[in-house]
């Protein structure tokens, strides 16, 4: 895959792993962030044969892992669909049977009311899961590393085809965590794009991780 910031040299994302884009220019930083958000046309994406890709359908912009709010909420439809797809017949039938039992209790109690009340029932397990407010365990989302790891696991488990993009990882990770994250992304056979506003000298780069840098004068160093 080829990603290009307009008027700059291309970035080639060929193998799985972390790809770090370091930016010292506020102009470049805003352009690229807004490009991943679909707010401008400053980023171009294509296959090796230059067939164009839609940025919004190719990348999953996550934002800052701590400042972006609960970044896992948007994945719940994918998680629920994946859960129901893998749910075995025995447990599916148990759920539906329990739901019918609940319906029967509700119907009997409604008959005791003065008003002609009724309920609508169907076997939509998605509605049942929504009723129970299924969600990810919040304790897993207290650390920046844990948040990023969770997002990567969701991409892998739900077989999402988009490439996650996260900002400001260097604000939160120690050197050892950087290296652990780099190893994890490769083990999962995923690509993770990390955007950092930094100087070239101040950023700790995990071993064997590609680093693309644009300085304050918009000069490419890669």
mmCIF file of C-alpha atoms in Angstrom:
data_model
loop_
_atom_site.group_PDB
_atom_site.id
_atom_site.type_symbol
_atom_site.label_atom_id
_atom_site.label_comp_id
_atom_site.label_asym_id
_atom_site.label_seq_id
_atom_site.Cartn_x
_atom_site.Cartn_y
_atom_site.Cartn_z
ATOM 1 C CA UNK A 1 0.000 0.000 0.000
ATOM 2 C CA UNK A 2 1.147 3.522 -0.815
ATOM 3 C CA UNK A 3 0.146 6.568 1.230
ATOM 4 C CA UNK A 4 1.136 10.045 0.076
ATOM 5 C CA UNK A 5 0.943 13.438 1.738
ATOM 6 C CA UNK A 6 0.421 15.730 -1.255
ATOM 7 C CA UNK A 7 3.693 17.197 -2.664
ATOM 8 C CA UNK A 8 5.780 14.907 -0.424
ATOM 9 C CA UNK A 9 7.501 11.572 -0.977
ATOM 10 C CA UNK A 10 5.300 8.503 -0.692
ATOM 11 C CA UNK A 11 5.106 6.172 2.310
ATOM 12 C CA UNK A 12 5.076 2.483 1.416
ATOM 13 C CA UNK A 13 3.352 0.190 3.933
ATOM 14 C CA UNK A 14 4.357 -3.238 2.687
ATOM 15 C CA UNK A 15 4.855 -5.427 5.743
ATOM 16 C CA UNK A 16 2.925 -5.731 9.033
ATOM 17 C CA UNK A 17 4.089 -3.611 11.951
ATOM 18 C CA UNK A 18 4.113 -0.069 13.326
ATOM 19 C CA UNK A 19 4.671 2.805 10.890
ATOM 20 C CA UNK A 20 5.613 6.069 12.611
ATOM 21 C CA UNK A 21 4.981 9.440 10.971
ATOM 22 C CA UNK A 22 6.872 12.163 12.842
ATOM 23 C CA UNK A 23 5.984 15.783 12.181
ATOM 24 C CA UNK A 24 7.662 18.967 13.399
ATOM 25 C CA UNK A 25 5.523 21.235 11.253
ATOM 26 C CA UNK A 26 2.112 22.304 12.657
ATOM 27 C CA UNK A 27 0.923 22.709 9.058
ATOM 28 C CA UNK A 28 1.814 19.123 8.169
ATOM 29 C CA UNK A 29 0.427 17.786 11.448
ATOM 30 C CA UNK A 30 -2.974 19.455 10.896
ATOM 31 C CA UNK A 31 -3.061 18.427 7.235
ATOM 32 C CA UNK A 32 -2.410 14.779 7.994
ATOM 33 C CA UNK A 33 -4.738 14.524 10.999
ATOM 34 C CA UNK A 34 -7.561 16.163 9.054
ATOM 35 C CA UNK A 35 -6.713 14.009 6.042
ATOM 36 C CA UNK A 36 -7.284 10.822 8.051
ATOM 37 C CA UNK A 37 -10.504 12.383 9.381
ATOM 38 C CA UNK A 38 -11.700 12.972 5.821
ATOM 39 C CA UNK A 39 -11.737 16.760 6.249
ATOM 40 C CA UNK A 40 -9.344 17.481 3.386
ATOM 41 C CA UNK A 41 -7.789 15.859 0.315
ATOM 42 C CA UNK A 42 -4.166 16.118 1.434
ATOM 43 C CA UNK A 43 -3.706 12.355 1.717
ATOM 44 C CA UNK A 44 -3.788 9.985 -1.233
ATOM 45 C CA UNK A 45 -3.859 6.212 -0.892
ATOM 46 C CA UNK A 46 -3.425 3.513 -3.520
ATOM 47 C CA UNK A 47 -2.378 -0.038 -4.204
ATOM 48 C CA UNK A 48 1.038 -0.739 -5.612
ATOM 49 C CA UNK A 49 -0.481 -0.535 -9.090
ATOM 50 C CA UNK A 50 -1.925 2.891 -8.181
ATOM 51 C CA UNK A 51 -5.572 1.896 -8.013
ATOM 52 C CA UNK A 52 -6.916 4.547 -5.613
ATOM 53 C CA UNK A 53 -8.357 3.706 -2.197
ATOM 54 C CA UNK A 54 -10.866 5.700 -0.177
ATOM 55 C CA UNK A 55 -9.016 7.054 2.888
ATOM 56 C CA UNK A 56 -12.088 6.726 5.120
ATOM 57 C CA UNK A 57 -12.617 3.072 4.154
ATOM 58 C CA UNK A 58 -8.932 2.158 4.321
ATOM 59 C CA UNK A 59 -7.921 3.704 7.653
ATOM 60 C CA UNK A 60 -9.549 3.711 11.080
ATOM 61 C CA UNK A 61 -8.669 7.025 12.752
ATOM 62 C CA UNK A 62 -8.576 6.433 16.509
ATOM 63 C CA UNK A 63 -7.180 9.763 17.793
ATOM 64 C CA UNK A 64 -5.290 10.171 21.066
ATOM 65 C CA UNK A 65 -5.846 7.007 23.175
ATOM 66 C CA UNK A 66 -6.582 8.989 26.352
ATOM 67 C CA UNK A 67 -8.054 12.235 25.058
ATOM 68 C CA UNK A 68 -10.310 10.730 22.400
ATOM 69 C CA UNK A 69 -13.018 9.592 24.833
ATOM 70 C CA UNK A 70 -14.241 5.982 24.791
ATOM 71 C CA UNK A 71 -12.772 5.048 21.439
ATOM 72 C CA UNK A 72 -14.134 1.493 21.693
ATOM 73 C CA UNK A 73 -17.846 2.413 21.445
ATOM 74 C CA UNK A 74 -17.806 2.568 17.666
ATOM 75 C CA UNK A 75 -16.648 -1.051 17.526
ATOM 76 C CA UNK A 76 -19.590 -2.515 19.466
ATOM 77 C CA UNK A 77 -21.700 -3.349 16.369
ATOM 78 C CA UNK A 78 -18.721 -5.303 14.970
ATOM 79 C CA UNK A 79 -18.164 -7.045 18.311
ATOM 80 C CA UNK A 80 -21.838 -8.008 18.661
ATOM 81 C CA UNK A 81 -22.020 -9.288 15.085
ATOM 82 C CA UNK A 82 -18.864 -11.345 15.591
ATOM 83 C CA UNK A 83 -20.180 -12.733 18.899
ATOM 84 C CA UNK A 84 -23.499 -13.793 17.372
ATOM 85 C CA UNK A 85 -21.750 -15.290 14.351
ATOM 86 C CA UNK A 86 -19.642 -17.535 16.601
ATOM 87 C CA UNK A 87 -22.413 -18.326 19.100
ATOM 88 C CA UNK A 88 -23.093 -22.079 19.189
ATOM 89 C CA UNK A 89 -26.572 -23.471 18.675
ATOM 90 C CA UNK A 90 -26.971 -24.706 22.240
ATOM 91 C CA UNK A 91 -26.356 -21.334 23.868
ATOM 92 C CA UNK A 92 -28.385 -19.552 21.213
ATOM 93 C CA UNK A 93 -31.392 -21.764 22.005
ATOM 94 C CA UNK A 94 -30.916 -21.259 25.759
ATOM 95 C CA UNK A 95 -30.994 -17.487 25.297
ATOM 96 C CA UNK A 96 -34.125 -17.590 23.164
ATOM 97 C CA UNK A 97 -35.829 -19.946 25.618
ATOM 98 C CA UNK A 98 -35.019 -17.611 28.512
ATOM 99 C CA UNK A 99 -36.291 -14.672 26.501
ATOM 100 C CA UNK A 100 -39.587 -16.493 25.870
ATOM 101 C CA UNK A 101 -39.860 -17.168 29.590
ATOM 102 C CA UNK A 102 -39.403 -13.470 30.304
ATOM 103 C CA UNK A 103 -42.045 -12.631 27.697
ATOM 104 C CA UNK A 104 -44.523 -15.015 29.321
ATOM 105 C CA UNK A 105 -44.007 -13.442 32.759
ATOM 106 C CA UNK A 106 -44.490 -9.954 31.313
ATOM 107 C CA UNK A 107 -47.615 -10.947 29.397
ATOM 108 C CA UNK A 108 -49.186 -12.507 32.507
ATOM 109 C CA UNK A 109 -48.463 -9.431 34.611
ATOM 110 C CA UNK A 110 -49.876 -7.098 31.946
ATOM 111 C CA UNK A 111 -53.197 -8.950 32.067
ATOM 112 C CA UNK A 112 -53.612 -7.702 35.636
ATOM 113 C CA UNK A 113 -53.531 -4.055 34.506
ATOM 114 C CA UNK A 114 -56.682 -2.051 33.840
ATOM 115 C CA UNK A 115 -55.308 -0.785 30.531
ATOM 116 C CA UNK A 116 -55.019 -3.108 27.487
ATOM 117 C CA UNK A 117 -51.207 -3.275 27.463
ATOM 118 C CA UNK A 118 -49.167 -5.509 25.150
ATOM 119 C CA UNK A 119 -45.539 -6.089 24.232
ATOM 120 C CA UNK A 120 -43.791 -6.894 20.973
ATOM 121 C CA UNK A 121 -41.462 -9.872 21.030
ATOM 122 C CA UNK A 122 -39.128 -11.300 18.427
ATOM 123 C CA UNK A 123 -36.050 -13.497 18.488
ATOM 124 C CA UNK A 124 -33.575 -10.738 17.663
ATOM 125 C CA UNK A 125 -30.605 -11.428 19.922
ATOM 126 C CA UNK A 126 -29.034 -8.107 18.923
ATOM 127 C CA UNK A 127 -31.902 -6.333 20.676
ATOM 128 C CA UNK A 128 -31.401 -8.539 23.739
ATOM 129 C CA UNK A 129 -27.696 -7.695 23.910
ATOM 130 C CA UNK A 130 -28.525 -4.017 23.518
ATOM 131 C CA UNK A 131 -30.992 -4.336 26.398
ATOM 132 C CA UNK A 132 -28.231 -5.746 28.622
ATOM 133 C CA UNK A 133 -25.925 -2.858 27.615
ATOM 134 C CA UNK A 134 -23.094 -5.167 26.604
ATOM 135 C CA UNK A 135 -19.766 -3.335 26.719
ATOM 136 C CA UNK A 136 -16.036 -3.841 27.104
ATOM 137 C CA UNK A 137 -14.615 -4.160 30.599
ATOM 138 C CA UNK A 138 -13.614 -0.613 31.562
ATOM 139 C CA UNK A 139 -10.694 -1.877 33.639
ATOM 140 C CA UNK A 140 -9.006 -2.880 30.394
ATOM 141 C CA UNK A 141 -9.210 0.688 29.122
ATOM 142 C CA UNK A 142 -7.435 2.581 31.890
ATOM 143 C CA UNK A 143 -3.965 2.659 30.338
ATOM 144 C CA UNK A 144 -2.964 3.970 26.885
ATOM 145 C CA UNK A 145 -1.204 0.697 26.105
ATOM 146 C CA UNK A 146 -4.287 -1.284 27.152
ATOM 147 C CA UNK A 147 -6.516 0.873 24.942
ATOM 148 C CA UNK A 148 -4.300 0.419 21.895
ATOM 149 C CA UNK A 149 -3.964 -3.313 22.560
ATOM 150 C CA UNK A 150 -7.759 -3.636 22.844
ATOM 151 C CA UNK A 151 -8.305 -1.844 19.543
ATOM 152 C CA UNK A 152 -5.783 -4.131 17.859
ATOM 153 C CA UNK A 153 -7.506 -7.215 19.309
ATOM 154 C CA UNK A 154 -10.857 -5.950 18.019
ATOM 155 C CA UNK A 155 -9.395 -5.487 14.543
ATOM 156 C CA UNK A 156 -7.968 -8.999 14.626
ATOM 157 C CA UNK A 157 -10.964 -10.763 16.226
ATOM 158 C CA UNK A 158 -13.578 -9.032 14.064
ATOM 159 C CA UNK A 159 -11.386 -9.253 10.957
ATOM 160 C CA UNK A 160 -11.672 -5.539 10.279
ATOM 161 C CA UNK A 161 -9.945 -4.586 7.054
ATOM 162 C CA UNK A 162 -9.098 -0.995 8.025
ATOM 163 C CA UNK A 163 -5.695 0.166 9.290
ATOM 164 C CA UNK A 164 -5.824 1.777 12.761
ATOM 165 C CA UNK A 165 -4.249 5.229 13.109
ATOM 166 C CA UNK A 166 -3.391 6.601 16.553
ATOM 167 C CA UNK A 167 -1.837 9.893 17.706
ATOM 168 C CA UNK A 168 0.551 10.858 20.507
ATOM 169 C CA UNK A 169 1.557 7.352 21.549
ATOM 170 C CA UNK A 170 5.013 8.619 22.546
ATOM 171 C CA UNK A 171 3.351 10.791 25.212
ATOM 172 C CA UNK A 172 2.350 7.683 27.129
ATOM 173 C CA UNK A 173 4.657 4.727 26.451
ATOM 174 C CA UNK A 174 8.010 3.923 27.990
ATOM 175 C CA UNK A 175 10.767 2.487 25.803
ATOM 176 C CA UNK A 176 9.953 -1.105 26.803
ATOM 177 C CA UNK A 177 6.256 -0.620 26.077
ATOM 178 C CA UNK A 178 7.111 0.791 22.648
ATOM 179 C CA UNK A 179 9.057 -2.370 21.865
ATOM 180 C CA UNK A 180 6.303 -4.607 23.235
ATOM 181 C CA UNK A 181 3.730 -2.814 21.100
ATOM 182 C CA UNK A 182 5.923 -3.155 18.006
ATOM 183 C CA UNK A 183 6.220 -6.909 18.622
ATOM 184 C CA UNK A 184 2.487 -7.262 19.282
ATOM 185 C CA UNK A 185 1.480 -5.558 16.030
ATOM 186 C CA UNK A 186 3.759 -7.854 14.032
ATOM 187 C CA UNK A 187 2.506 -10.958 15.846
ATOM 188 C CA UNK A 188 -1.055 -9.957 14.979
ATOM 189 C CA UNK A 189 -0.044 -9.446 11.340
ATOM 190 C CA UNK A 190 -1.510 -5.933 11.410
ATOM 191 C CA UNK A 191 -0.377 -2.455 10.417
ATOM 192 C CA UNK A 192 -0.588 0.377 12.956
ATOM 193 C CA UNK A 193 0.070 3.967 11.888
ATOM 194 C CA UNK A 194 1.340 6.236 14.672
ATOM 195 C CA UNK A 195 1.394 10.037 14.217
ATOM 196 C CA UNK A 196 3.661 12.078 16.472
ATOM 197 C CA UNK A 197 4.240 15.843 16.711
ATOM 198 C CA UNK A 198 7.907 15.846 17.631
ATOM 199 C CA UNK A 199 11.473 16.660 16.671
ATOM 200 C CA UNK A 200 13.527 13.981 15.005
ATOM 201 C CA UNK A 201 15.905 13.748 17.960
ATOM 202 C CA UNK A 202 13.316 13.538 20.734
ATOM 203 C CA UNK A 203 11.378 10.503 19.572
ATOM 204 C CA UNK A 204 12.315 7.034 20.779
ATOM 205 C CA UNK A 205 11.943 4.621 17.873
ATOM 206 C CA UNK A 206 11.379 0.911 18.524
ATOM 207 C CA UNK A 207 13.890 -1.363 16.847
ATOM 208 C CA UNK A 208 13.256 -2.064 13.145
ATOM 209 C CA UNK A 209 10.229 0.281 12.973
ATOM 210 C CA UNK A 210 9.978 2.546 9.874
ATOM 211 C CA UNK A 211 10.124 6.248 10.725
ATOM 212 C CA UNK A 212 8.975 8.925 8.280
ATOM 213 C CA UNK A 213 9.798 12.462 9.365
ATOM 214 C CA UNK A 214 8.833 15.902 8.026
ATOM 215 C CA UNK A 215 10.635 18.808 9.694
ATOM 216 C CA UNK A 216 9.426 22.316 10.529
ATOM 217 C CA UNK A 217 10.395 23.518 7.033
ATOM 218 C CA UNK A 218 8.301 20.758 5.443
ATOM 219 C CA UNK A 219 11.389 18.858 4.292
ATOM 220 C CA UNK A 220 11.170 15.070 4.103
ATOM 221 C CA UNK A 221 13.653 12.941 6.025
ATOM 222 C CA UNK A 222 12.929 9.424 4.811
#
